Coordinates of C-alpha atoms (C1' of nucleotides) in Angstrom, one line a residue:
Chain Z
M1 CA 71.6 -169.3 -19.9
S2 CA 73.0 -172.1 -17.1
W3 CA 74.5 -171.4 -14.4
A4 CA 77.8 -173.9 -15.3
L5 CA 77.3 -172.9 -19.2
M6 CA 77.8 -169.4 -17.6
T7 CA 81.2 -170.3 -15.2
G8 CA 82.6 -172.4 -18.2
Q9 CA 82.2 -168.6 -20.0
F10 CA 83.3 -166.5 -18.4
G11 CA 85.4 -168.4 -15.3
W12 CA 83.1 -167.0 -12.0
G13 CA 84.5 -168.0 -8.7
S14 CA 86.7 -165.7 -6.3
I15 CA 89.5 -165.9 -5.0
D16 CA 90.8 -166.7 -1.5
E17 CA 94.4 -167.3 -0.6
G18 CA 96.0 -168.0 -3.8
W19 CA 92.7 -170.9 -4.3
R20 CA 89.8 -170.5 -6.2
K21 CA 86.4 -170.7 -4.6
G22 CA 83.2 -171.4 -6.4
P23 CA 81.6 -173.5 -8.7
W24 CA 83.7 -175.3 -11.5
T25 CA 84.4 -174.3 -14.5
A26 CA 84.9 -177.0 -18.1
E27 CA 88.7 -176.2 -18.2
E28 CA 88.9 -177.0 -14.3
D29 CA 87.1 -180.6 -14.4
K30 CA 89.4 -181.5 -17.1
L31 CA 92.4 -181.3 -15.7
L32 CA 90.9 -183.0 -12.4
I33 CA 89.8 -185.7 -14.7
E34 CA 93.5 -185.6 -16.1
Y35 CA 94.8 -185.7 -13.3
V36 CA 92.7 -187.9 -11.6
R37 CA 93.5 -190.7 -14.3
V38 CA 96.6 -190.3 -14.5
H39 CA 97.7 -190.6 -10.5
G40 CA 94.3 -192.4 -9.2
E41 CA 92.6 -190.9 -6.9
G42 CA 93.9 -189.8 -3.4
R43 CA 96.9 -187.1 -2.5
W44 CA 94.5 -184.5 -3.1
N45 CA 96.8 -181.6 -1.5
S46 CA 98.8 -182.6 -5.0
V47 CA 97.0 -182.1 -7.4
A48 CA 96.9 -178.0 -7.2
R49 CA 100.9 -178.7 -7.6
L50 CA 100.9 -181.8 -10.0
A51 CA 97.5 -180.9 -12.4
G52 CA 98.1 -177.1 -12.2
L53 CA 94.4 -176.1 -10.7
R54 CA 93.8 -173.1 -8.5
R55 CA 92.0 -175.4 -6.0
N56 CA 92.6 -176.9 -2.9
G57 CA 92.7 -180.8 -2.3
K58 CA 89.4 -181.1 0.1
S59 CA 86.9 -178.8 -2.7
C60 CA 88.8 -181.0 -5.8
R61 CA 88.6 -184.5 -3.7
L62 CA 84.6 -183.2 -3.4
R63 CA 84.0 -182.3 -7.2
W64 CA 85.7 -185.5 -8.5
V65 CA 83.1 -187.8 -5.9
N66 CA 80.2 -185.6 -6.0
Y67 CA 80.5 -184.4 -10.0
L68 CA 82.8 -186.1 -12.1
R69 CA 83.5 -190.0 -10.9
P70 CA 82.6 -191.8 -13.5
D71 CA 80.6 -194.2 -12.2
L72 CA 78.3 -192.4 -11.3
K73 CA 74.7 -192.8 -11.5
R74 CA 72.8 -189.5 -12.7
G75 CA 69.4 -189.2 -13.3
Q76 CA 66.2 -189.3 -11.0
I77 CA 66.3 -191.3 -8.1
T78 CA 63.9 -194.7 -8.2
P79 CA 61.3 -195.6 -5.9
H80 CA 63.1 -198.7 -5.2
E81 CA 66.3 -195.7 -4.5
E82 CA 64.1 -193.9 -2.4
S83 CA 62.9 -197.2 -0.2
I84 CA 66.7 -198.0 0.3
I85 CA 67.0 -194.9 2.0
L86 CA 63.8 -194.3 4.3
E87 CA 64.9 -198.0 5.5
M88 CA 68.5 -197.2 5.4
H89 CA 68.1 -193.5 7.0
A90 CA 65.8 -195.2 9.8
R91 CA 68.4 -198.0 10.4
W92 CA 71.9 -195.2 10.7
G93 CA 70.1 -192.1 10.4
N94 CA 72.5 -189.1 9.1
R95 CA 75.2 -191.6 8.3
W96 CA 75.1 -190.7 4.4
S97 CA 78.3 -192.3 3.7
T98 CA 77.4 -194.9 4.7
I99 CA 73.8 -195.0 2.9
A100 CA 75.7 -193.8 0.1
R101 CA 77.5 -197.2 0.1
S102 CA 74.6 -198.8 -0.4
L103 CA 73.7 -197.3 -3.6
P104 CA 75.6 -197.2 -5.7
G105 CA 77.0 -194.7 -8.1
R106 CA 75.3 -192.4 -6.1
T107 CA 76.9 -190.2 -3.6
D108 CA 76.4 -189.2 0.5
N109 CA 75.8 -185.1 -0.9
E110 CA 73.4 -186.2 -3.7
I111 CA 70.9 -188.4 -0.8
K112 CA 71.3 -185.6 2.2
N113 CA 70.4 -183.6 -0.1
Y114 CA 67.3 -185.9 -1.3
W115 CA 66.4 -186.8 2.1
R116 CA 66.6 -182.9 3.2
T117 CA 64.4 -181.6 0.3
H118 CA 61.3 -185.2 0.3
F119 CA 61.7 -186.1 4.0
K120 CA 63.3 -183.7 6.0
K121 CA 60.0 -181.3 5.9
K122 CA 57.5 -184.4 6.1
T123 CA 59.5 -185.4 9.6
K124 CA 58.3 -182.2 11.0
P125 CA 55.8 -181.5 13.3
S126 CA 52.8 -179.9 12.2
P127 CA 53.0 -176.3 12.8
D128 CA 50.4 -175.7 16.5
N129 CA 50.1 -172.5 18.0
S130 CA 51.8 -174.1 21.0
S131 CA 55.8 -172.9 21.6
D132 CA 56.6 -175.2 23.5
H133 CA 60.0 -176.5 22.3
K134 CA 60.1 -179.9 24.2
T135 CA 56.3 -180.6 23.4
K136 CA 57.4 -179.9 19.7
A137 CA 60.7 -182.4 20.7
R138 CA 58.3 -185.0 21.9
L139 CA 55.7 -184.7 18.8
L140 CA 58.5 -184.9 16.6
K141 CA 60.3 -188.5 18.8
R142 CA 56.8 -190.0 18.8
Q143 CA 56.2 -189.6 15.1
Q144 CA 60.0 -190.8 14.4
F145 CA 59.0 -193.9 16.3
Q146 CA 55.9 -194.1 14.2
Q147 CA 57.5 -194.1 10.9
Q148 CA 60.3 -196.7 12.4
Q149 CA 57.8 -198.7 13.6
L150 CA 55.5 -198.8 10.5
L151 CA 59.1 -199.7 9.0
Q152 CA 59.8 -202.3 11.5
Q153 CA 56.4 -203.9 10.7
Q154 CA 56.6 -203.9 6.8
Q155 CA 60.0 -205.6 6.8
Q156 CA 59.0 -208.1 8.9
Q157 CA 56.9 -209.4 7.5
L158 CA 58.7 -208.9 3.7
L159 CA 60.7 -211.4 6.3
Q160 CA 58.1 -214.0 7.0
Q161 CA 57.1 -213.5 3.4
Q162 CA 61.1 -214.2 1.9
Q163 CA 61.2 -217.2 4.5
Q164 CA 59.0 -218.9 3.6
E165 CA 60.0 -219.0 -0.5
E166 CA 64.0 -219.5 1.2
Q167 CA 62.5 -222.9 2.1
E168 CA 60.8 -223.5 -1.1
E169 CA 64.6 -222.4 -2.4
L170 CA 66.8 -224.7 -0.4
Q171 CA 64.5 -227.2 -1.7
Y172 CA 64.7 -226.8 -4.8
L173 CA 67.9 -225.9 -4.9
N174 CA 68.5 -229.3 -3.5
Q175 CA 67.3 -230.9 -6.1
F176 CA 69.0 -228.8 -8.6
D177 CA 72.1 -229.8 -6.7
M178 CA 71.8 -233.3 -6.9
K179 CA 70.8 -233.2 -10.6
R180 CA 74.1 -231.3 -11.7
I181 CA 76.1 -233.6 -9.6
M182 CA 74.7 -237.0 -10.9
S183 CA 74.7 -235.2 -14.4
L184 CA 79.1 -234.0 -13.8
L185 CA 79.6 -237.3 -12.7
G186 CA 78.9 -238.1 -16.1
E187 CA 75.3 -239.8 -16.1
T188 CA 73.2 -239.1 -19.8
A189 CA 73.7 -235.3 -21.1
Q190 CA 70.9 -233.6 -19.8
K191 CA 68.6 -233.6 -22.7
S192 CA 66.7 -230.6 -21.3
A193 CA 67.5 -227.7 -19.5
P194 CA 66.7 -228.0 -15.6
E195 CA 65.0 -225.3 -14.1
L196 CA 67.1 -222.6 -13.0
P197 CA 66.6 -222.0 -8.5
Y198 CA 64.6 -218.4 -8.3
V199 CA 67.5 -216.9 -6.3
P200 CA 68.3 -214.2 -9.0
Q201 CA 72.3 -213.9 -8.9
L202 CA 72.3 -217.5 -8.7
R203 CA 70.5 -218.4 -11.4
Q204 CA 72.4 -215.7 -14.0
E205 CA 75.6 -217.1 -11.7
M206 CA 75.0 -220.6 -13.1
A207 CA 73.6 -219.2 -15.9
T208 CA 76.8 -217.5 -17.3
A209 CA 78.9 -221.1 -15.9
V210 CA 76.9 -224.2 -17.5
S211 CA 75.5 -224.1 -21.0
Y212 CA 72.0 -225.0 -21.4
P213 CA 71.6 -225.5 -25.0
N214 CA 67.4 -225.4 -24.2
T215 CA 66.9 -222.3 -22.7
T216 CA 66.6 -219.6 -24.7
E217 CA 68.1 -216.6 -23.6
E218 CA 64.2 -214.9 -22.9
Q219 CA 63.6 -217.7 -20.1
Q220 CA 67.2 -217.3 -18.6
Q221 CA 66.5 -213.5 -17.9
S222 CA 62.4 -213.8 -17.7
A223 CA 63.9 -215.8 -14.5
L224 CA 65.5 -212.6 -13.3
F225 CA 62.0 -211.0 -11.7
Y226 CA 61.2 -210.6 -8.4
P227 CA 59.0 -208.5 -6.1
A228 CA 60.7 -205.1 -5.5
I229 CA 60.5 -204.4 -1.9
D230 CA 57.6 -201.3 -3.1
G231 CA 55.2 -204.5 -4.7
N232 CA 56.4 -203.7 -8.4
V233 CA 57.9 -205.7 -10.0
T234 CA 62.0 -204.8 -11.1
G235 CA 62.3 -207.1 -14.2
S236 CA 65.6 -207.0 -16.4
G237 CA 63.9 -204.3 -18.6
S238 CA 64.4 -201.8 -15.8
D239 CA 66.9 -198.9 -16.5
T240 CA 69.9 -200.3 -13.3
S241 CA 71.1 -203.6 -14.1
N242 CA 69.7 -206.8 -12.8
E243 CA 73.4 -207.0 -10.5
V244 CA 72.7 -204.1 -8.7
E245 CA 68.9 -205.3 -8.3
V246 CA 70.0 -208.4 -6.8
L247 CA 72.8 -207.3 -4.4
W248 CA 69.6 -204.7 -3.1
D249 CA 67.5 -208.0 -2.7
G250 CA 70.6 -209.2 -0.1
L251 CA 71.4 -205.7 1.3
W252 CA 67.0 -205.6 2.4
N253 CA 68.4 -208.4 4.1
L254 CA 70.8 -208.2 5.9
D255 CA 69.0 -208.8 9.5
D256 CA 68.8 -212.4 8.8
I257 CA 72.1 -213.7 9.4
N258 CA 71.3 -213.1 12.3
G259 CA 68.7 -214.9 12.5
N260 CA 68.4 -217.3 10.0
L261 CA 71.4 -219.0 10.0
G262 CA 68.9 -221.1 7.3
A263 CA 68.8 -219.1 4.3
T264 CA 72.6 -220.5 3.3
S265 CA 72.0 -218.8 -0.9
K266 CA 70.9 -215.4 1.6
V267 CA 74.6 -215.4 2.9
W268 CA 76.2 -216.4 -0.2
L269 CA 74.2 -213.2 -1.4
Y270 CA 75.8 -210.8 0.9
S271 CA 79.4 -212.4 0.8
L272 CA 78.7 -211.6 -2.7
A273 CA 77.3 -208.0 -1.8
T274 CA 79.8 -207.0 0.4
P275 CA 82.7 -205.9 -2.0
F276 CA 80.0 -203.3 -3.2
C277 CA 79.7 -201.8 0.3
Chain Y
dA1 C1' 54.3 -159.7 -17.2
dA2 C1' 56.9 -159.3 -12.6
dA3 C1' 57.1 -160.8 -8.4
dT4 C1' 57.4 -164.9 -4.9
dC5 C1' 58.5 -169.1 -3.5
dA6 C1' 60.2 -173.7 -2.9
dG7 C1' 62.9 -177.3 -5.4
dA8 C1' 67.2 -179.0 -6.3
dC9 C1' 71.9 -179.5 -6.2
dA10 C1' 76.8 -177.5 -6.6
dA11 C1' 79.7 -176.0 -3.1
dC12 C1' 81.8 -174.6 0.9
dC13 C1' 83.0 -175.4 6.5
dG14 C1' 84.1 -177.6 11.0
dC15 C1' 85.0 -180.9 12.9
dG16 C1' 87.0 -185.7 13.9
dT17 C1' 89.6 -189.9 12.6
dG18 C1' 93.6 -192.0 10.9
dT19 C1' 98.1 -191.7 8.9
dT20 C1' 102.9 -190.4 8.9
dC21 C1' 107.5 -188.4 10.3
Chain P
dC1 C1' 104.2 -189.9 22.1
dG2 C1' 103.4 -186.1 20.0
dA3 C1' 102.7 -182.0 15.5
dA4 C1' 100.7 -182.1 11.0
dC5 C1' 99.1 -183.6 8.2
dA6 C1' 95.0 -185.4 4.9
dC7 C1' 90.5 -187.6 3.9
dG8 C1' 86.5 -188.3 5.0
dC9 C1' 81.7 -187.2 6.8
dG10 C1' 77.7 -184.0 8.3
dG11 C1' 76.1 -179.4 8.4
dT12 C1' 75.1 -175.6 5.8
dT13 C1' 74.7 -171.6 2.5
dG14 C1' 74.1 -170.2 -2.1
dT15 C1' 71.8 -170.1 -6.5
dC16 C1' 69.1 -171.4 -10.0
dT17 C1' 65.3 -173.3 -12.5
dG18 C1' 60.3 -173.8 -12.4
dA19 C1' 55.9 -173.3 -10.5
dT20 C1' 52.5 -170.0 -8.9
dT21 C1' 50.7 -166.1 -7.5

DNA sequence: AAATCAGACAACCGCGTGTTC
DNA sequence: CGAACACGCGGTTGTCTGATT
Protein backbone atom coordinates (compact mmCIF):
# COMPACT_ATOMS: atom_id res chain seq x y z
CA MET A 1 0.00 0.00 0.00
CA SER A 2 1.43 3.35 -0.99
CA TRP A 3 1.98 6.19 1.42
CA ALA A 4 -0.44 8.42 -0.42
CA LEU A 5 -3.08 5.74 -0.22
CA MET A 6 -2.46 5.20 3.46
CA THR A 7 -2.61 8.87 4.27
CA GLY A 8 -5.65 9.32 2.15
CA GLN A 9 -7.38 6.38 3.72
CA PHE A 10 -6.44 6.76 7.33
CA GLY A 11 -5.67 10.47 7.57
CA TRP A 12 -2.32 10.06 9.25
CA GLY A 13 -0.56 13.09 10.59
CA SER A 14 -0.15 14.74 13.93
CA ILE A 15 -1.89 17.71 15.50
CA ASP A 16 0.39 20.40 16.85
CA GLU A 17 -1.17 23.46 18.52
CA GLY A 18 -4.32 22.92 16.52
CA TRP A 19 -2.49 22.59 13.21
CA ARG A 20 -2.32 19.33 11.35
CA LYS A 21 1.13 18.17 10.31
CA GLY A 22 2.55 15.46 8.14
CA PRO A 23 1.42 14.12 4.80
CA TRP A 24 -1.53 15.72 3.10
CA THR A 25 -4.70 13.78 2.44
CA ALA A 26 -6.63 13.83 -0.82
CA GLU A 27 -9.42 15.67 0.98
CA GLU A 28 -7.07 18.40 2.14
CA ASP A 29 -5.65 18.73 -1.35
CA LYS A 30 -9.15 19.16 -2.73
CA LEU A 31 -9.93 21.89 -0.21
CA LEU A 32 -6.71 23.72 -0.99
CA ILE A 33 -7.22 23.52 -4.74
CA GLU A 34 -10.73 24.84 -4.32
CA TYR A 35 -9.48 27.66 -2.12
CA VAL A 36 -6.88 28.75 -4.68
CA ARG A 37 -9.43 28.48 -7.48
CA VAL A 38 -11.74 30.87 -5.68
CA HIS A 39 -9.32 33.21 -3.91
CA GLY A 40 -6.15 32.86 -5.91
CA GLU A 41 -2.64 32.36 -4.58
CA GLY A 42 -1.45 34.29 -1.56
CA ARG A 43 -3.05 35.12 1.77
CA TRP A 44 -1.97 31.70 2.93
CA ASN A 45 -2.78 32.36 6.55
CA SER A 46 -6.41 32.81 5.60
CA VAL A 47 -6.60 29.36 4.10
CA ALA A 48 -7.33 27.68 7.41
CA ARG A 49 -10.20 30.04 8.13
CA LEU A 50 -11.64 30.24 4.62
CA ALA A 51 -11.08 26.73 3.38
CA GLY A 52 -11.68 24.84 6.58
CA LEU A 53 -8.21 23.37 6.54
CA ARG A 54 -6.40 22.66 9.79
CA ARG A 55 -3.07 23.54 8.23
CA ASN A 56 -0.98 26.61 8.77
CA GLY A 57 -0.29 29.02 5.96
CA LYS A 58 3.24 27.84 5.46
CA SER A 59 2.19 24.27 5.01
CA CYS A 60 -0.55 25.27 2.56
CA ARG A 61 1.77 27.40 0.48
CA LEU A 62 4.36 24.65 0.35
CA ARG A 63 1.82 22.06 -0.66
CA TRP A 64 0.47 24.28 -3.40
CA VAL A 65 3.82 25.42 -4.75
CA ASN A 66 5.51 22.05 -4.68
CA TYR A 67 2.72 19.68 -5.48
CA LEU A 68 -0.69 21.04 -6.47
CA ARG A 69 0.13 23.89 -8.85
CA PRO A 70 -1.36 23.01 -12.23
CA ASP A 71 1.64 24.22 -14.21
CA LEU A 72 3.99 21.79 -12.54
CA LYS A 73 5.98 19.59 -14.83
CA ARG A 74 5.79 15.98 -13.76
CA GLY A 75 8.27 13.29 -14.54
CA GLN A 76 11.99 12.93 -14.49
CA ILE A 77 14.44 15.74 -14.97
CA THR A 78 15.59 15.60 -18.58
CA PRO A 79 19.28 15.68 -19.54
CA HIS A 80 18.69 19.15 -20.92
CA GLU A 81 17.20 20.32 -17.65
CA GLU A 82 20.05 18.65 -15.83
CA SER A 83 22.60 20.59 -17.82
CA ILE A 84 20.73 23.79 -17.06
CA ILE A 85 20.76 22.94 -13.37
CA LEU A 86 24.49 22.35 -13.51
CA GLU A 87 25.09 25.57 -15.35
CA MET A 88 22.88 27.61 -13.07
CA HIS A 89 24.32 26.04 -9.95
CA ALA A 90 27.82 26.88 -11.13
CA ARG A 91 26.65 30.44 -11.53
CA TRP A 92 24.33 30.92 -8.57
CA GLY A 93 25.29 28.27 -6.05
CA ASN A 94 22.50 27.01 -3.81
CA ARG A 95 20.03 29.65 -4.87
CA TRP A 96 17.41 27.11 -5.71
CA SER A 97 14.55 29.48 -6.32
CA THR A 98 16.69 31.42 -8.80
CA ILE A 99 17.58 28.21 -10.56
CA ALA A 100 13.96 27.09 -10.49
CA ARG A 101 12.88 30.27 -12.27
CA SER A 102 14.86 29.10 -15.26
CA LEU A 103 13.07 25.79 -15.29
CA PRO A 104 9.36 26.44 -15.65
CA GLY A 105 7.29 23.70 -14.10
CA ARG A 106 10.06 22.66 -11.74
CA THR A 107 10.12 23.72 -8.12
CA ASP A 108 13.05 24.85 -6.04
CA ASN A 109 12.39 21.92 -3.75
CA GLU A 110 12.52 19.50 -6.64
CA ILE A 111 15.75 20.94 -7.98
CA LYS A 112 17.26 21.03 -4.54
CA ASN A 113 16.39 17.39 -3.97
CA TYR A 114 17.67 16.47 -7.40
CA TRP A 115 20.95 18.23 -6.80
CA ARG A 116 21.41 16.61 -3.43
CA THR A 117 20.83 13.11 -4.73
CA HIS A 118 22.66 13.43 -8.02
CA PHE A 119 25.48 15.89 -7.59
CA LYS A 120 26.19 16.60 -3.94
CA LYS A 121 28.06 13.35 -3.51
CA LYS A 122 30.10 13.85 -6.64
CA THR A 123 31.49 17.13 -5.42
CA LYS A 124 32.67 15.61 -2.16
CA PRO A 125 36.36 14.72 -2.03
CA SER A 126 37.17 11.05 -2.21
CA PRO A 127 37.53 9.54 1.26
CA ASP A 128 41.07 9.40 2.45
CA ASN A 129 42.74 8.63 5.75
CA SER A 130 43.56 12.22 6.53
CA SER A 131 41.37 13.89 9.08
CA ASP A 132 42.64 17.29 8.10
CA HIS A 133 39.47 19.21 7.34
CA LYS A 134 41.40 22.10 5.82
CA THR A 135 42.96 19.78 3.30
CA LYS A 136 39.57 18.36 2.45
CA ALA A 137 38.12 21.82 2.10
CA ARG A 138 40.95 22.83 -0.20
CA LEU A 139 40.42 19.74 -2.27
CA LEU A 140 36.73 20.40 -2.47
CA LYS A 141 37.31 23.97 -3.46
CA ARG A 142 39.78 22.94 -6.12
CA GLN A 143 37.35 20.40 -7.50
CA GLN A 144 34.63 23.00 -7.61
CA PHE A 145 37.00 25.40 -9.30
CA GLN A 146 37.98 22.81 -11.87
CA GLN A 147 34.34 22.00 -12.47
CA GLN A 148 33.61 25.66 -12.98
CA GLN A 149 36.58 26.04 -15.31
CA LEU A 150 35.34 23.12 -17.34
CA LEU A 151 31.89 24.63 -17.54
CA GLN A 152 33.28 27.96 -18.58
CA GLN A 153 35.37 26.30 -21.24
CA GLN A 154 32.34 24.52 -22.60
CA GLN A 155 30.39 27.77 -22.54
CA GLN A 156 33.18 29.56 -24.36
CA GLN A 157 33.20 26.99 -27.11
CA LEU A 158 29.45 27.16 -27.36
CA LEU A 159 29.56 30.93 -27.43
CA GLN A 160 32.03 31.02 -30.29
CA GLN A 161 29.95 28.57 -32.24
CA GLN A 162 26.81 30.58 -31.59
CA GLN A 163 28.42 33.89 -32.51
CA GLN A 164 29.38 32.41 -35.83
CA GLU A 165 25.85 31.16 -36.34
CA GLU A 166 24.45 34.53 -35.33
CA GLN A 167 26.48 36.30 -38.00
CA GLU A 168 24.97 34.00 -40.58
CA GLU A 169 21.53 34.49 -39.05
CA LEU A 170 21.79 38.25 -39.22
CA GLN A 171 22.84 38.22 -42.83
CA TYR A 172 19.99 35.92 -43.55
CA LEU A 173 17.59 38.00 -41.52
CA ASN A 174 18.49 41.16 -43.38
CA GLN A 175 17.83 39.49 -46.69
CA PHE A 176 14.59 38.17 -45.35
CA ASP A 177 13.49 41.57 -44.02
CA MET A 178 14.16 43.21 -47.34
CA LYS A 179 12.07 40.63 -49.08
CA ARG A 180 9.26 41.15 -46.67
CA ILE A 181 9.39 44.91 -46.94
CA MET A 182 9.32 44.67 -50.67
CA SER A 183 6.39 42.37 -50.63
CA LEU A 184 4.52 44.55 -48.17
CA LEU A 185 5.14 47.54 -50.36
CA GLY A 186 2.93 45.95 -52.88
CA GLU A 187 5.43 44.33 -55.07
CA THR A 188 4.45 41.15 -56.75
CA ALA A 189 3.21 38.60 -54.29
CA GLN A 190 5.84 36.06 -53.61
CA LYS A 191 5.11 32.87 -55.37
CA SER A 192 7.42 30.80 -53.25
CA ALA A 193 7.65 31.01 -49.47
CA PRO A 194 10.85 32.69 -48.33
CA GLU A 195 13.11 30.59 -46.20
CA LEU A 196 12.69 31.57 -42.58
CA PRO A 197 15.74 32.56 -40.55
CA TYR A 198 17.33 30.14 -38.14
CA VAL A 199 16.20 31.85 -34.92
CA PRO A 200 13.56 29.41 -33.74
CA GLN A 201 11.28 31.80 -31.87
CA LEU A 202 11.51 34.29 -34.67
CA ARG A 203 10.60 31.64 -37.14
CA GLN A 204 7.67 30.55 -35.13
CA GLU A 205 6.42 34.11 -34.67
CA MET A 206 6.77 34.88 -38.31
CA ALA A 207 5.28 31.62 -39.39
CA THR A 208 2.29 32.51 -37.26
CA ALA A 209 2.08 36.13 -38.31
CA VAL A 210 2.57 35.58 -41.99
CA SER A 211 0.89 33.01 -44.10
CA TYR A 212 3.15 31.08 -46.42
CA PRO A 213 0.99 29.02 -48.72
CA ASN A 214 3.83 27.00 -50.13
CA THR A 215 5.37 26.15 -46.80
CA THR A 216 4.18 22.90 -45.35
CA GLU A 217 3.69 22.55 -41.64
CA GLU A 218 6.36 19.92 -41.65
CA GLN A 219 8.84 22.32 -43.17
CA GLN A 220 8.03 24.93 -40.58
CA GLN A 221 8.37 22.40 -37.81
CA SER A 222 11.69 21.17 -39.07
CA ALA A 223 12.94 24.73 -38.88
CA LEU A 224 12.60 24.53 -35.13
CA PHE A 225 15.38 22.01 -34.74
CA TYR A 226 18.48 23.26 -33.07
CA PRO A 227 21.40 21.69 -31.25
CA ALA A 228 20.97 21.18 -27.54
CA ILE A 229 23.72 21.87 -25.08
CA ASP A 230 24.71 18.23 -24.70
CA GLY A 231 25.25 17.89 -28.39
CA ASN A 232 22.02 16.08 -29.05
CA VAL A 233 19.47 17.50 -31.38
CA THR A 234 16.29 18.61 -29.75
CA GLY A 235 13.36 18.72 -32.07
CA SER A 236 9.71 19.47 -32.09
CA GLY A 237 9.06 15.81 -31.49
CA SER A 238 10.44 15.98 -27.96
CA ASP A 239 8.06 15.98 -25.04
CA THR A 240 8.91 19.55 -24.07
CA SER A 241 7.30 22.35 -25.99
CA ASN A 242 9.23 24.29 -28.59
CA GLU A 243 8.55 27.56 -26.86
CA VAL A 244 10.13 26.32 -23.68
CA GLU A 245 13.10 24.98 -25.59
CA VAL A 246 13.50 28.32 -27.26
CA LEU A 247 13.54 30.03 -23.91
CA TRP A 248 16.33 27.77 -22.80
CA ASP A 249 18.29 28.65 -25.86
CA GLY A 250 17.98 32.28 -24.87
CA LEU A 251 18.69 31.72 -21.23
CA TRP A 252 21.83 29.79 -22.02
CA ASN A 253 23.43 32.86 -23.49
CA LEU A 254 22.61 35.58 -21.03
CA ASP A 255 26.26 36.57 -21.06
CA ASP A 256 25.84 37.71 -24.62
CA ILE A 257 23.79 40.68 -23.53
CA ASN A 258 26.80 42.43 -22.14
CA GLY A 259 29.34 41.11 -24.52
CA ASN A 260 27.74 41.09 -27.91
CA LEU A 261 25.50 43.93 -28.89
CA GLY A 262 25.43 42.73 -32.44
CA ALA A 263 23.35 39.77 -31.50
CA THR A 264 20.05 41.56 -31.82
CA SER A 265 18.13 38.40 -32.34
CA LYS A 266 19.40 37.08 -29.04
CA VAL A 267 18.52 40.23 -27.18
CA TRP A 268 15.08 39.98 -28.65
CA LEU A 269 14.82 36.45 -27.38
CA TYR A 270 15.83 37.51 -23.91
CA SER A 271 13.05 40.02 -23.79
CA LEU A 272 10.71 37.24 -24.78
CA ALA A 273 12.04 34.96 -22.10
CA THR A 274 12.09 37.53 -19.31
CA PRO A 275 8.40 37.34 -18.38
CA PHE A 276 8.81 33.65 -17.68
CA CYS A 277 11.69 34.10 -15.28
C1' DA B 1 13.22 -14.57 2.19
C1' DA B 2 14.99 -11.22 5.20
C1' DA B 3 18.04 -7.47 6.16
C1' DT B 4 20.42 -3.57 4.67
C1' DC B 5 21.36 0.35 1.94
C1' DA B 6 20.79 4.21 -1.05
C1' DG B 7 17.85 7.06 -3.87
C1' DA B 8 13.89 9.87 -4.17
C1' DC B 9 10.79 13.04 -2.52
C1' DA B 10 7.38 15.33 0.54
C1' DA B 11 7.24 18.09 4.32
C1' DC B 12 8.95 20.78 8.29
C1' DC B 13 11.86 24.33 10.47
C1' DG B 14 14.36 28.54 11.16
C1' DC B 15 15.63 32.70 9.37
C1' DG B 16 15.66 36.81 6.47
C1' DT B 17 13.04 40.18 4.01
C1' DG B 18 9.15 42.80 2.54
C1' DT B 19 4.69 44.83 3.71
C1' DT B 20 1.21 46.76 6.53
C1' DC B 21 -0.53 49.23 10.33
C1' DC C 1 9.82 54.58 13.05
C1' DG C 2 9.03 50.26 14.90
C1' DA C 3 6.26 46.16 15.80
C1' DA C 4 3.57 42.54 13.83
C1' DC C 5 2.55 39.82 10.24
C1' DA C 6 3.06 37.35 5.77
C1' DC C 7 5.84 35.29 2.66
C1' DG C 8 9.77 33.09 0.46
C1' DC C 9 14.04 30.65 0.71
C1' DG C 10 17.49 27.25 1.90
C1' DG C 11 18.66 23.56 5.00
C1' DT C 12 17.27 19.46 7.06
C1' DT C 13 14.54 15.49 8.36
C1' DG C 14 11.58 11.51 7.87
C1' DT C 15 9.64 7.93 5.25
C1' DC C 16 8.78 5.11 1.27
C1' DT C 17 10.64 2.20 -2.34
C1' DG C 18 13.51 -0.49 -5.07
C1' DA C 19 18.03 -2.63 -5.47
C1' DT C 20 21.54 -5.29 -3.47
C1' DT C 21 23.60 -8.50 -0.30
